[in-house]
Short mmCIF file of C-alpha atoms in Angstrom, two decimals:
data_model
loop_
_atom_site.label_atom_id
_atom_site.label_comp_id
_atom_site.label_asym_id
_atom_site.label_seq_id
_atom_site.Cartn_x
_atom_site.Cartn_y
_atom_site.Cartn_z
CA UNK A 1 0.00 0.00 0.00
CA UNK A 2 1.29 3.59 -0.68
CA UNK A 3 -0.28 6.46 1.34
CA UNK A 4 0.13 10.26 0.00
CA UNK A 5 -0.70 13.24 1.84
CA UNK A 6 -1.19 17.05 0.02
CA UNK A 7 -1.43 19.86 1.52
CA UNK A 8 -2.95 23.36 0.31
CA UNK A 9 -1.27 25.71 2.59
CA UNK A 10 -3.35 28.56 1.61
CA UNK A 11 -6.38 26.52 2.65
CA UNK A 12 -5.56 24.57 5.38
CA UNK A 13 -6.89 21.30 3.37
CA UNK A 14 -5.59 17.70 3.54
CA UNK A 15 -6.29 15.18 0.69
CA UNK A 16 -4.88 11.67 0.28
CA UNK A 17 -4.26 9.03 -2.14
CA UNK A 18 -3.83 5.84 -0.95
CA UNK A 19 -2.32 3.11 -3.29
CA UNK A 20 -2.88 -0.90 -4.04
CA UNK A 21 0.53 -1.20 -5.46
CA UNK A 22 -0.56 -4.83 -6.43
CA UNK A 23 -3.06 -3.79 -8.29
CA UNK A 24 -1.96 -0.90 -9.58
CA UNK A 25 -5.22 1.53 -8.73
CA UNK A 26 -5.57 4.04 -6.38
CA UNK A 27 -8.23 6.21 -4.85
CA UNK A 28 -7.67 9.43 -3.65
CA UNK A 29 -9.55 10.82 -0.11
CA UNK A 30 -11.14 14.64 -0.11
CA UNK A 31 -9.81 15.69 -3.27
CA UNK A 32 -9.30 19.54 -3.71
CA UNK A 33 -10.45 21.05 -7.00
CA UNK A 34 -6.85 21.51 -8.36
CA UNK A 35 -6.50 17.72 -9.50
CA UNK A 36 -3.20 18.30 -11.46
CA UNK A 37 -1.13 17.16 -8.68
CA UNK A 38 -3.30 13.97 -8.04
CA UNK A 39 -3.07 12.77 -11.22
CA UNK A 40 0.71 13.58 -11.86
CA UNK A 41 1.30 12.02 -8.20
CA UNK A 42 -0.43 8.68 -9.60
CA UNK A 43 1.81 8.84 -13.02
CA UNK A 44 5.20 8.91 -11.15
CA UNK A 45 4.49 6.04 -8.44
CA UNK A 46 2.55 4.20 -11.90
CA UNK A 47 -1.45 3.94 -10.30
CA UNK A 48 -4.26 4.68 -12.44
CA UNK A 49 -6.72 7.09 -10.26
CA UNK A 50 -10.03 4.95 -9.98
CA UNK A 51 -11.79 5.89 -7.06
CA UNK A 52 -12.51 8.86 -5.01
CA UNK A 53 -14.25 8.90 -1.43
CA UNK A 54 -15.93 11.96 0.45
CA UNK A 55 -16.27 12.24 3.68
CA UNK A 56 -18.58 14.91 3.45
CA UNK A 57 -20.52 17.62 0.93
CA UNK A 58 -17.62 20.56 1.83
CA UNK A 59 -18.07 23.53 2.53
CA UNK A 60 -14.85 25.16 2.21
CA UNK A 61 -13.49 24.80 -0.78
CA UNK A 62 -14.94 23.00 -3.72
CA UNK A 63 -14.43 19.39 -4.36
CA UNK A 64 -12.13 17.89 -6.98
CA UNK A 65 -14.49 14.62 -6.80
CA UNK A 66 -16.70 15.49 -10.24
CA UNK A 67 -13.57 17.02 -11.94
CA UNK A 68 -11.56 13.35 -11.30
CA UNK A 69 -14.77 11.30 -12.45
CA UNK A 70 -15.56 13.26 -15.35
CA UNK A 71 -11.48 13.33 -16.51
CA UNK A 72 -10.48 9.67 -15.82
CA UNK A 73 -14.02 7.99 -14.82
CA UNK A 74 -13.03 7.66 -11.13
CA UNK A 75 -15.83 6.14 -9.17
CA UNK A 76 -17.44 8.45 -6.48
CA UNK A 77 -18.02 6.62 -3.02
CA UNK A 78 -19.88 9.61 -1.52
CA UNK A 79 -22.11 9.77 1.48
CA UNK A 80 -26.03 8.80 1.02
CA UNK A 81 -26.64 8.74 5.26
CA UNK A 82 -28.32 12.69 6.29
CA UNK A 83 -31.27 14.24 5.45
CA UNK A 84 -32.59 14.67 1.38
CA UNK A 85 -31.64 18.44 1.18
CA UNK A 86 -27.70 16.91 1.82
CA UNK A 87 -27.34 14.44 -0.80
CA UNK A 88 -25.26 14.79 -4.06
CA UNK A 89 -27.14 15.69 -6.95
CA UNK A 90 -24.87 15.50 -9.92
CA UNK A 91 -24.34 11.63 -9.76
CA UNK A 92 -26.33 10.86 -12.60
CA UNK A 93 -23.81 9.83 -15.72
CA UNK A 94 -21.10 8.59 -13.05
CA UNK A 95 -20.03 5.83 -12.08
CA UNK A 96 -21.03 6.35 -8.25
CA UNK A 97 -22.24 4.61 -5.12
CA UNK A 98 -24.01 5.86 -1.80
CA UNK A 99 -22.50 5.07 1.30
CA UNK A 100 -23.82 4.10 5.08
CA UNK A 101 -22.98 3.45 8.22
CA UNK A 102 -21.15 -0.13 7.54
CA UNK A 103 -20.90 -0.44 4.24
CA UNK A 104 -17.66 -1.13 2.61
CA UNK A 105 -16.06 -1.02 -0.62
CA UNK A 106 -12.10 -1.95 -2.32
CA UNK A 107 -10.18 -0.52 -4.13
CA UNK A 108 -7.69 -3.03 -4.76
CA UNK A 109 -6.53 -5.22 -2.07
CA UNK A 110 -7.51 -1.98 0.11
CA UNK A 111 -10.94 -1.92 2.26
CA UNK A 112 -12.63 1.14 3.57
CA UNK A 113 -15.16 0.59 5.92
CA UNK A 114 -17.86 3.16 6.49
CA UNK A 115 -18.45 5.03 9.32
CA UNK A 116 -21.42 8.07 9.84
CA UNK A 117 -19.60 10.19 12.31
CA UNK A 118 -22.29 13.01 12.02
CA UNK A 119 -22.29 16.33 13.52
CA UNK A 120 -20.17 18.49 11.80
CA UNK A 121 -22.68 17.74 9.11
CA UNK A 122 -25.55 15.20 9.12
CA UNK A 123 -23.77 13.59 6.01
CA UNK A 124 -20.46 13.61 7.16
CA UNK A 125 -18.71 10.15 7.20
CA UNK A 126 -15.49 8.62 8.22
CA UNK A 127 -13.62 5.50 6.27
CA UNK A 128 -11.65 2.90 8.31
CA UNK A 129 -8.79 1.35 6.18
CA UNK A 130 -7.62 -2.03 6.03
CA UNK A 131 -4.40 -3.09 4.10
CA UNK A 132 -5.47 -6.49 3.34
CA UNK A 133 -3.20 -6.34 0.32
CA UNK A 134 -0.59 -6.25 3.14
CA UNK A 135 -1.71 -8.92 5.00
CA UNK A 136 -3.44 -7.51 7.32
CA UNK A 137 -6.55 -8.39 9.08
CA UNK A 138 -6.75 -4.92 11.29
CA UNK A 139 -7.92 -1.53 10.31
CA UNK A 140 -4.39 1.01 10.35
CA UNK A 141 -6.25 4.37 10.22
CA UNK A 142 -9.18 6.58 9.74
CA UNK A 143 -10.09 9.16 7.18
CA UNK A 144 -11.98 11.76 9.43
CA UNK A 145 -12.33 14.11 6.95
CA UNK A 146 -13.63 17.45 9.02
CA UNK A 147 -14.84 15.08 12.11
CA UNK A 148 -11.54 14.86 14.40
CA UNK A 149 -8.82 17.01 13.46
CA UNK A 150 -5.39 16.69 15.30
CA UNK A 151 -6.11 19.17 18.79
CA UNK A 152 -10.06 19.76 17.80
CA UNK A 153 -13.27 18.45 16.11
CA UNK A 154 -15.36 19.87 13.42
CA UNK A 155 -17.67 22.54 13.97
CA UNK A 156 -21.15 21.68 14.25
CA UNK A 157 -22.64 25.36 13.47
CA UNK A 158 -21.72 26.10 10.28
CA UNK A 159 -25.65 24.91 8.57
CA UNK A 160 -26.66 27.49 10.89
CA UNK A 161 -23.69 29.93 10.93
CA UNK A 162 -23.31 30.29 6.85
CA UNK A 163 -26.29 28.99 5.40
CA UNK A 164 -28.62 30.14 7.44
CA UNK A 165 -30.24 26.63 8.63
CA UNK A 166 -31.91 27.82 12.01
CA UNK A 167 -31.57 25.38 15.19
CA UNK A 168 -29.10 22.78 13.46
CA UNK A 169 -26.35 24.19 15.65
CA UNK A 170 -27.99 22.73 18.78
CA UNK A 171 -28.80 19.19 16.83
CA UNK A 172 -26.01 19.02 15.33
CA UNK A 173 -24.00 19.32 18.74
CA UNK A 174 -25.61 16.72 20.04
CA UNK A 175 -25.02 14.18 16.68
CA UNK A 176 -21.01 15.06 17.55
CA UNK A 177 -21.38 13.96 20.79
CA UNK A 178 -22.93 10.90 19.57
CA UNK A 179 -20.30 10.79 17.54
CA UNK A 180 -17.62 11.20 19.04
CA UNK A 181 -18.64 8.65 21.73
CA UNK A 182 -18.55 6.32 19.02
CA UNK A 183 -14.68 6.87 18.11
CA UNK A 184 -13.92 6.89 21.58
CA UNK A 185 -14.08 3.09 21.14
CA UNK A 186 -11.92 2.56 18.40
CA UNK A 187 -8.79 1.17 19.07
CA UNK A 188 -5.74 3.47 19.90
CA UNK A 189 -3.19 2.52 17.68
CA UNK A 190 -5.08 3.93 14.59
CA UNK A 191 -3.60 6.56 12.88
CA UNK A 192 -5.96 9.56 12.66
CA UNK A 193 -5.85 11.46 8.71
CA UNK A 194 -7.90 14.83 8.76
CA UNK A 195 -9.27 16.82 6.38
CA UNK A 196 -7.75 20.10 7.85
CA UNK A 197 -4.82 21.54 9.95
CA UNK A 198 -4.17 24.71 11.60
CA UNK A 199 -5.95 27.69 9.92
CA UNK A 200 -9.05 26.33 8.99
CA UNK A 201 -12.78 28.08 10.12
CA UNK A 202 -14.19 24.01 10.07
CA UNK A 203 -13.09 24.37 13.81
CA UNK A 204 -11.42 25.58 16.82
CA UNK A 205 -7.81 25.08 18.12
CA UNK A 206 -6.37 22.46 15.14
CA UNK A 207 -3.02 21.55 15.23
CA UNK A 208 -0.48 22.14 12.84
CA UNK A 209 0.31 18.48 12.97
CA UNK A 210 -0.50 16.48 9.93
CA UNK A 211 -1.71 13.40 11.35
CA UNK A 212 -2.27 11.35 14.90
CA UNK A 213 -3.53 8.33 16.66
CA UNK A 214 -6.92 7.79 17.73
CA UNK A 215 -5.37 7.16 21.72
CA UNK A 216 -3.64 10.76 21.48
CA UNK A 217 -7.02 12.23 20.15
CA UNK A 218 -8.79 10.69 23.46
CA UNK A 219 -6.05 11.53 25.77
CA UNK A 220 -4.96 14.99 24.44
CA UNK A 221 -7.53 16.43 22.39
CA UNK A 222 -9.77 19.22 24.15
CA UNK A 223 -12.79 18.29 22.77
CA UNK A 224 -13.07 14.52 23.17
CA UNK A 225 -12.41 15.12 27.48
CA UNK A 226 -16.45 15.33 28.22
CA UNK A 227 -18.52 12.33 29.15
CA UNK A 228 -21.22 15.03 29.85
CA UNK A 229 -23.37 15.52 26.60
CA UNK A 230 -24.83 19.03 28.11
CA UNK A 231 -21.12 20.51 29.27
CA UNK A 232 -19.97 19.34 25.58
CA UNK A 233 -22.80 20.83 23.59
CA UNK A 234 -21.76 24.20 25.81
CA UNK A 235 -17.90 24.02 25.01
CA UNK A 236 -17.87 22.90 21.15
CA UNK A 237 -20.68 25.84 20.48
CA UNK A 238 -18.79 28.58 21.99
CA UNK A 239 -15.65 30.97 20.63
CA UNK A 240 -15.82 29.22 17.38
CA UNK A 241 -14.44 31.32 14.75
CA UNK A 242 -16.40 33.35 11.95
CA UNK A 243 -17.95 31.19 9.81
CA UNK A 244 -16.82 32.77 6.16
CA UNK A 245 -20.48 33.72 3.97
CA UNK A 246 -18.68 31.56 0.52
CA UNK A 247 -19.48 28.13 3.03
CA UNK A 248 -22.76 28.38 1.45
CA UNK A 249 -21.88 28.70 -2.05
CA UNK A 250 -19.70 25.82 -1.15
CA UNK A 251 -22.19 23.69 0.56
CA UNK A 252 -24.48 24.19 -2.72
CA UNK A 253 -21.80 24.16 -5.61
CA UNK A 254 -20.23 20.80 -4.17
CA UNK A 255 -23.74 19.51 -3.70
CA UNK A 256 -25.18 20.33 -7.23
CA UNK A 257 -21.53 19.34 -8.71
CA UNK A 258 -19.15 21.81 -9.84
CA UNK A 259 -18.36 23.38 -12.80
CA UNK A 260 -15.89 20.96 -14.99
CA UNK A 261 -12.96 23.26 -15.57
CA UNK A 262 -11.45 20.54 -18.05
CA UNK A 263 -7.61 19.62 -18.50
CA UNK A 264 -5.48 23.51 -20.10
CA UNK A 265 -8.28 25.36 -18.34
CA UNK A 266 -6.81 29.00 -18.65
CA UNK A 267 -7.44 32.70 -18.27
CA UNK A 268 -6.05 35.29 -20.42
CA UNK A 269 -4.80 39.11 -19.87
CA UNK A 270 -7.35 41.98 -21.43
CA UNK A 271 -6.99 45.08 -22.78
CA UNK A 272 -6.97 47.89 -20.22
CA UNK A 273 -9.59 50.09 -22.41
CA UNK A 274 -12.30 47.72 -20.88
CA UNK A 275 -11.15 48.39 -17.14
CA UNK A 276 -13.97 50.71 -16.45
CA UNK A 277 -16.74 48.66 -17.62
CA UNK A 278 -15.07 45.91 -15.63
CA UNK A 279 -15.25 48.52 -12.70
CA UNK A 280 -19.07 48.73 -12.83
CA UNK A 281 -20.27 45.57 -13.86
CA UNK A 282 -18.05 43.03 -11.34
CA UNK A 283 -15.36 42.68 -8.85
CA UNK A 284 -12.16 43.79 -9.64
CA UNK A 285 -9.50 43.00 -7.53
CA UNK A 286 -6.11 44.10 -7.42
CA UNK A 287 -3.57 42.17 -6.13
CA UNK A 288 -0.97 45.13 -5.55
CA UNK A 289 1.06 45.25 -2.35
CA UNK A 290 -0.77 47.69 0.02
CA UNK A 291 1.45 49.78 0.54
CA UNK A 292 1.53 50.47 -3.50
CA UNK A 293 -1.88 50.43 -3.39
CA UNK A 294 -2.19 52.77 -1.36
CA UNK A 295 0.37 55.36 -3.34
CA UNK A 296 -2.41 55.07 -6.50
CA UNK A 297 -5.31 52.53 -7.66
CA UNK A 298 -8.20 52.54 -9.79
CA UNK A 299 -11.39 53.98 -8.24
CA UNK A 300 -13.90 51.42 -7.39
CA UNK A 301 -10.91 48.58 -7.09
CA UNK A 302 -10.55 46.53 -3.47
CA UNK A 303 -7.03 45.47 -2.81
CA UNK A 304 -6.27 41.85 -1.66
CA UNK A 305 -2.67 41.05 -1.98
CA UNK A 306 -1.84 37.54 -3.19
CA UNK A 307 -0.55 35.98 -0.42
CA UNK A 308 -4.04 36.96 1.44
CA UNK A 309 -6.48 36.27 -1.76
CA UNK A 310 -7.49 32.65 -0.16
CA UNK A 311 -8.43 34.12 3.42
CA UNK A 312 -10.51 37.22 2.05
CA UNK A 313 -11.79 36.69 -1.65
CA UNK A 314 -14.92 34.57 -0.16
CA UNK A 315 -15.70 36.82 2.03
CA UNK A 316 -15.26 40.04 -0.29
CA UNK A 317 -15.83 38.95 -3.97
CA UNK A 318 -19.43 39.30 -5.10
CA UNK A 319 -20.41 35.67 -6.42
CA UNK A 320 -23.43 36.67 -8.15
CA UNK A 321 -20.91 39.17 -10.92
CA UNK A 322 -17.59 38.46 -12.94
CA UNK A 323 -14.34 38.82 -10.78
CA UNK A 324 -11.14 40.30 -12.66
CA UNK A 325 -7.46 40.74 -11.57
CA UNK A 326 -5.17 43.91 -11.60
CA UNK A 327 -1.76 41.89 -11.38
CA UNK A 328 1.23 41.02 -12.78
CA UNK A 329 0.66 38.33 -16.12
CA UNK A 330 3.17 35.95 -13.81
CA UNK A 331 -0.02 35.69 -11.03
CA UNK A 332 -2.72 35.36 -13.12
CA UNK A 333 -3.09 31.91 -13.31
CA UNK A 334 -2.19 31.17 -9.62
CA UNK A 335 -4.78 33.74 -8.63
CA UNK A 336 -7.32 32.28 -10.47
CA UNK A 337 -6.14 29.12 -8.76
CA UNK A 338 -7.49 30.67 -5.27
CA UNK A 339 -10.67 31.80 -6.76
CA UNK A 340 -11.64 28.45 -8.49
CA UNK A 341 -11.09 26.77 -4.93
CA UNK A 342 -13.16 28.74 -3.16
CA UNK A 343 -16.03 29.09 -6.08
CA UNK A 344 -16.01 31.99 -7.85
CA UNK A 345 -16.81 30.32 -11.06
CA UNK A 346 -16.37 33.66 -13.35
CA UNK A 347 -13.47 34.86 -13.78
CA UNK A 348 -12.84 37.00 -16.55
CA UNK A 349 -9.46 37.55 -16.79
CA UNK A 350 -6.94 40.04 -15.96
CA UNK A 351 -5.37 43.41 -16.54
CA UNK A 352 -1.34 44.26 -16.03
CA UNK A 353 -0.88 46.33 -13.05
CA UNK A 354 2.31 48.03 -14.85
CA UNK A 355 -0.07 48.43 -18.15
CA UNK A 356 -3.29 50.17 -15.47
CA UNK A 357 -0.41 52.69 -14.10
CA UNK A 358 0.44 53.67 -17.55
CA UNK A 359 -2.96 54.41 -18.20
CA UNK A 360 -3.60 57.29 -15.77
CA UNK A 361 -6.74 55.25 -14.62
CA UNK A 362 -4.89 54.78 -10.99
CA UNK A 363 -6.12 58.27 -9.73
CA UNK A 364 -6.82 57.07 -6.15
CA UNK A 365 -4.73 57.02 -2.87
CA UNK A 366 -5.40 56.70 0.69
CA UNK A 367 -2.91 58.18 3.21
CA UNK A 368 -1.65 55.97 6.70
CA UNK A 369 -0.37 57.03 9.62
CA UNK A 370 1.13 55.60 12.76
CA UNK A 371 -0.17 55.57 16.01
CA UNK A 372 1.60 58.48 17.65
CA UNK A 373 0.30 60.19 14.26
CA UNK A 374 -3.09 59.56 14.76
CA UNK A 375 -3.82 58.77 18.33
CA UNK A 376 -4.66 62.39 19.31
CA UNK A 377 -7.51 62.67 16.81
CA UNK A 378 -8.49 59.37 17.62
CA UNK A 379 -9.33 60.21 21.34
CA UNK A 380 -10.63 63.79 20.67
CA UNK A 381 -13.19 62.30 18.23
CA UNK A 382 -11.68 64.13 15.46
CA UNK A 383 -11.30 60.76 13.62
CA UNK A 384 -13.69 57.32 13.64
CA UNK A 385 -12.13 54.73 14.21
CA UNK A 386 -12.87 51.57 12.55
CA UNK A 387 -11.48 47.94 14.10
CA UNK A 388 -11.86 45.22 11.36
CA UNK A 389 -10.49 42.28 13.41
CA UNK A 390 -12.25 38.98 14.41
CA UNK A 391 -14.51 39.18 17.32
CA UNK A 392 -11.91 37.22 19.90
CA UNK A 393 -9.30 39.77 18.93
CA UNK A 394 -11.64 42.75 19.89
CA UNK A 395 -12.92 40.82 22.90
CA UNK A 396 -9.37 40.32 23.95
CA UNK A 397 -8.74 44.01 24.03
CA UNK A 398 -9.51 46.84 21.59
CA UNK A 399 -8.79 50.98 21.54
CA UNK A 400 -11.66 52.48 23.59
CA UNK A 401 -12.75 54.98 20.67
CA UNK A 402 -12.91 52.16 17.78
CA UNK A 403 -16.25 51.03 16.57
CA UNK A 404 -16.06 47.09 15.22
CA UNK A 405 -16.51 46.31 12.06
CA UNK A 406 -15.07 43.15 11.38
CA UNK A 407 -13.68 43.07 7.81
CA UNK A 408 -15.05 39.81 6.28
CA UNK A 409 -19.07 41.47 7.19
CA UNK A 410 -17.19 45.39 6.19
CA UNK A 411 -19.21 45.28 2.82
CA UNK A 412 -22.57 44.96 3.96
CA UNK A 413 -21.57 46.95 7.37
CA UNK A 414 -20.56 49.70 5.67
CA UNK A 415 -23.96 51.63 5.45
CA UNK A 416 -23.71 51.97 9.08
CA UNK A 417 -20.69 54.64 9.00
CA UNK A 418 -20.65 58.04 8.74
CA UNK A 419 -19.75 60.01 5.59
CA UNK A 420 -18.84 62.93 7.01
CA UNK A 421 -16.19 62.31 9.13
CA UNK A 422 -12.72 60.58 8.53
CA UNK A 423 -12.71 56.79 8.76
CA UNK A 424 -9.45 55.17 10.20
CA UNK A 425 -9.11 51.62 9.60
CA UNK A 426 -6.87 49.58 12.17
CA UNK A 427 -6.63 46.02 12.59
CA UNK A 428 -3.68 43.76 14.80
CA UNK A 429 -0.80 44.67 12.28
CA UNK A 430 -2.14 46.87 9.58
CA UNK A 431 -2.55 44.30 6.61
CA UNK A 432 -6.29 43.16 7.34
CA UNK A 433 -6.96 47.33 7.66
CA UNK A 434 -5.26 48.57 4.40
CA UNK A 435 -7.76 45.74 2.73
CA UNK A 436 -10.50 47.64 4.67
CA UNK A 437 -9.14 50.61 3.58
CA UNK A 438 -9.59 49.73 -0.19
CA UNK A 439 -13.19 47.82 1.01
CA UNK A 440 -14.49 51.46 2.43
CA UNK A 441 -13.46 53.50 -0.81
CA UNK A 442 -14.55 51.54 -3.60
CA UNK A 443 -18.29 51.68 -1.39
CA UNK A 444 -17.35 55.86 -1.66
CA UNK A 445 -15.92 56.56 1.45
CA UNK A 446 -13.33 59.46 0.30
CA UNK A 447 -11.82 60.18 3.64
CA UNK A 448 -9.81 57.10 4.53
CA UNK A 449 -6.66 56.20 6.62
CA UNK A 450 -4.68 52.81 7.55
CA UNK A 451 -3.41 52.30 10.66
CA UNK A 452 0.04 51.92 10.27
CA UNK A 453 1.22 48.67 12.76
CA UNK A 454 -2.45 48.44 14.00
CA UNK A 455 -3.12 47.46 17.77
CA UNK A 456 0.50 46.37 18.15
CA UNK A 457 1.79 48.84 17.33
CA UNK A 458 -0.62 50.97 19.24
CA UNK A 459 -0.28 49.01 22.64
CA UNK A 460 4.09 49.05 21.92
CA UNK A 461 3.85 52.94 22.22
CA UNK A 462 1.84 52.54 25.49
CA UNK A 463 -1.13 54.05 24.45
CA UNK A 464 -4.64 53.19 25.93
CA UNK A 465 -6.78 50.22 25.42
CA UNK A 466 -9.82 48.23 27.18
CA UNK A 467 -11.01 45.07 27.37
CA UNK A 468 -14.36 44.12 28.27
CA UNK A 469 -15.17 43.14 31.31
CA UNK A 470 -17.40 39.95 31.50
CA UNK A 471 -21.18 40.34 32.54
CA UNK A 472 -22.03 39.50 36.15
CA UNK A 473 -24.52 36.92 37.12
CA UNK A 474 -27.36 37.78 39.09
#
């Protein structure tokens, strides 16, 4: 048997393939929508891709599981246990079967054994493998997919949290703790492979750590201490992090099946004549360093540098219009990478940042300014300040005078803020805030300022702060 693990750093996703060298097929485990690697992975060690398995319908980034079936006719073992409004839809024309609780299936000498470890979704599954191709007549490991991560488990209020499906935080809870009673009696030695590591919003507190063993899970891992199904439903509910609004395009595009992109799928570089259309009738984002942003941009243009495209696009980019790139020809492709991951399906290509400052279209700037700068008009008033960070960051401690506005919600916040006074934008280090920055303007905002270092920078020069006290019982 030969087990692969990849990684997409930039969202904390783990896929697998996992190899029947004796028979020469392979399957691969929570594909992501890039399938290049899989397929070139499979080439080298000489497998032929036949099989992918789901654990769940994600909602995080959109599945490479159609893409794989419809390019080398890779069977789908997907999950048929949860409620109708949670099963696949595009399985018609595949080669596919429906899983439950106990079924099985090989893939060459390998067996998977099915486990419904709902919760984190009432589809969600988990596969048990067996090398019997090896000899063996013991399960090795578990495919969790976004069940047990290494440190955490999934979230079970993201139905509610995203798309909007009132009370299925509290049920859902309670199908985790099910669940997670269940793997509780699985034995220790198997090896634990997640879906997700440090970084991802499908839960709390995961470690950085690739992989682990079911008996470090039970000893070590927060949530899997309880044997109290009320004090667990309290602890796995609370402080979890912001549940980004593109989970339910996600939840629907990997349900109805995603768009095929097809093998050479490309984008191409436009002429900068149609910029200002582009301006009006979608998204256009520019993936400029801030602080060049900042110096001169296109009016109407939100700034999300490359490196922070996967974090921000889902929650920024408007699904429902085109999306185009102000970059360098070099990052169009990789950019259009992110997007594709995380669902925007239209993307109409890009323009060269070097060919948009020729133009004399970049009339815009925005000015910064460092605390000791700034802090004076800040406490008179003079200035509004605007905090963009998470809600645990402001609850941690936050500058008395800021209002929060945390940037993912800043679009449809933005209404609430005055256009008459000066809007200073300040997050933990001052790269969330100059995306703000860019956010406020193209909704009209003229009078805009970064925060130069942010709260750090603020609290190093020993300037004020609160943090708020908790309420008292009665």
């Amino acid at each position: 048997m030969l087990l692969k693990y990849f990684y997409d750093q930039k969202l904390a996703h783990a896929s697998y393939m996992v190899g029947c060298q004796r028979a020469g097929v392979a399957v691969v485990v929570d594909p992501g929508r890039d399938i290049e690697e899989y397929l070139a992975m499979a080439d080298q060690e000489g497998f032929k891709v036949t099989a992918v398995a789901e654990t769940h319908i994600h909602a995080d980034y959109v599945s490479g599981a159609r893409e794989l079936a419809d390019r080398v006719g890779a069977k789908l073992y997907v999950s048929d246990e949860g409620p109708d409004e949670w099963k696949y839809q595009f399985l018609d024309g595949y080669d596919s079967e429906g899983l439950h609780d106990g079924d099985h299936f090989m893939v060459g000498n390998i067996r998977f054994d099915v486990m419904h470890t709902h919760g984190h979704t009432p589809e969600s599954i988990s596969f048990v493998l067996t090398d019997q191709g090896g000899g063996a007549d013991k399960p090795m490991g578990i495919f969790t997919g976004d069940f047990v991560f290494v440190g955490s488990i999934g979230r079970p209020d993201l139905l509610e949290e995203a798309a909007g499906m009132v009370g299925t935080a509290q049920s859902g809870a309670r199908d985790l703790f099910e669940s997670v009673e269940r793997f509780k009696t699985l034995p220790d030695y198997l090896q634990v492979w997640p879906a997700h590591g440090a970084g991802s919003a499908c839960g709390k507190g995961l470690g950085a750590i690739p992989s682990s063993t079911v008996g470090y899970e039970k000893r070590f891992n927060p949530a899997l201490q309880f044997s109290d199904e009320e004090a667990f439903v309290q602890y796995i509910l609370a402080d979890q992090p912001e549940a980004p609004k593109y989970f339910a395009v996600m939840k629907r595009v990997n349900k109805e099946g995603p768009r095929i992109l097809g093998k050479g799928h490309h984008h191409k570089m436009l002429d900068v004549d149609g910029l200002a259309d582009a301006v009006r009738l979608g998204t256009v984002v520019d993936l400029t360093p801030s602080p060049q942003f900042a110096q001169g941009h296109v009016p109407g243009t939100i700034n999300i540098p490359l490196d922070m495209l996967s974090a921000w696009a889902g929650w920024l980019v408007d699904y429902d219009r085109p999306a185009y790139l102000i970059c360098r020809p070099e990052q169009l492709e990789e950019a259009a990478r992110v997007l594709h991951k995380i669902g925007v399906e239209e993307i109409a290509g890009g323009y060269d940042v070097e060919a948009v400052r020729a133009s004399g279209m970049a009339t815009e700037t925005y000015a910064t300014g460092s605390p000791a700068e700034l802090s004076h008009s800040i406490e008179s008033g003079g200035v509004q300040l605007i905090d963009v960070r998470s809600q645990d960051e402001w609850n941690a401690g936050h500058i008395d005078q800021a209002r929060h506005h945390f940037l993912g919600r800043l679009p449809a916040s933005a209404e609430q803020l005055p256009h008459d006074q000066t809007l200073v934008v300040q997050c933990r280090s001052g790269a969330r805030s100059a995306i703000g920055a860019s956010v406020l303007q193209a909704a009209g905002f003229k009078n805009v300022v970064n925060l130069n270092g942010g709260y750090t920078a603020w609290k190093a020069d020993g300037l004020p702060s609160v943090k708020p006290q908790p309420a008292m019982s009665s």
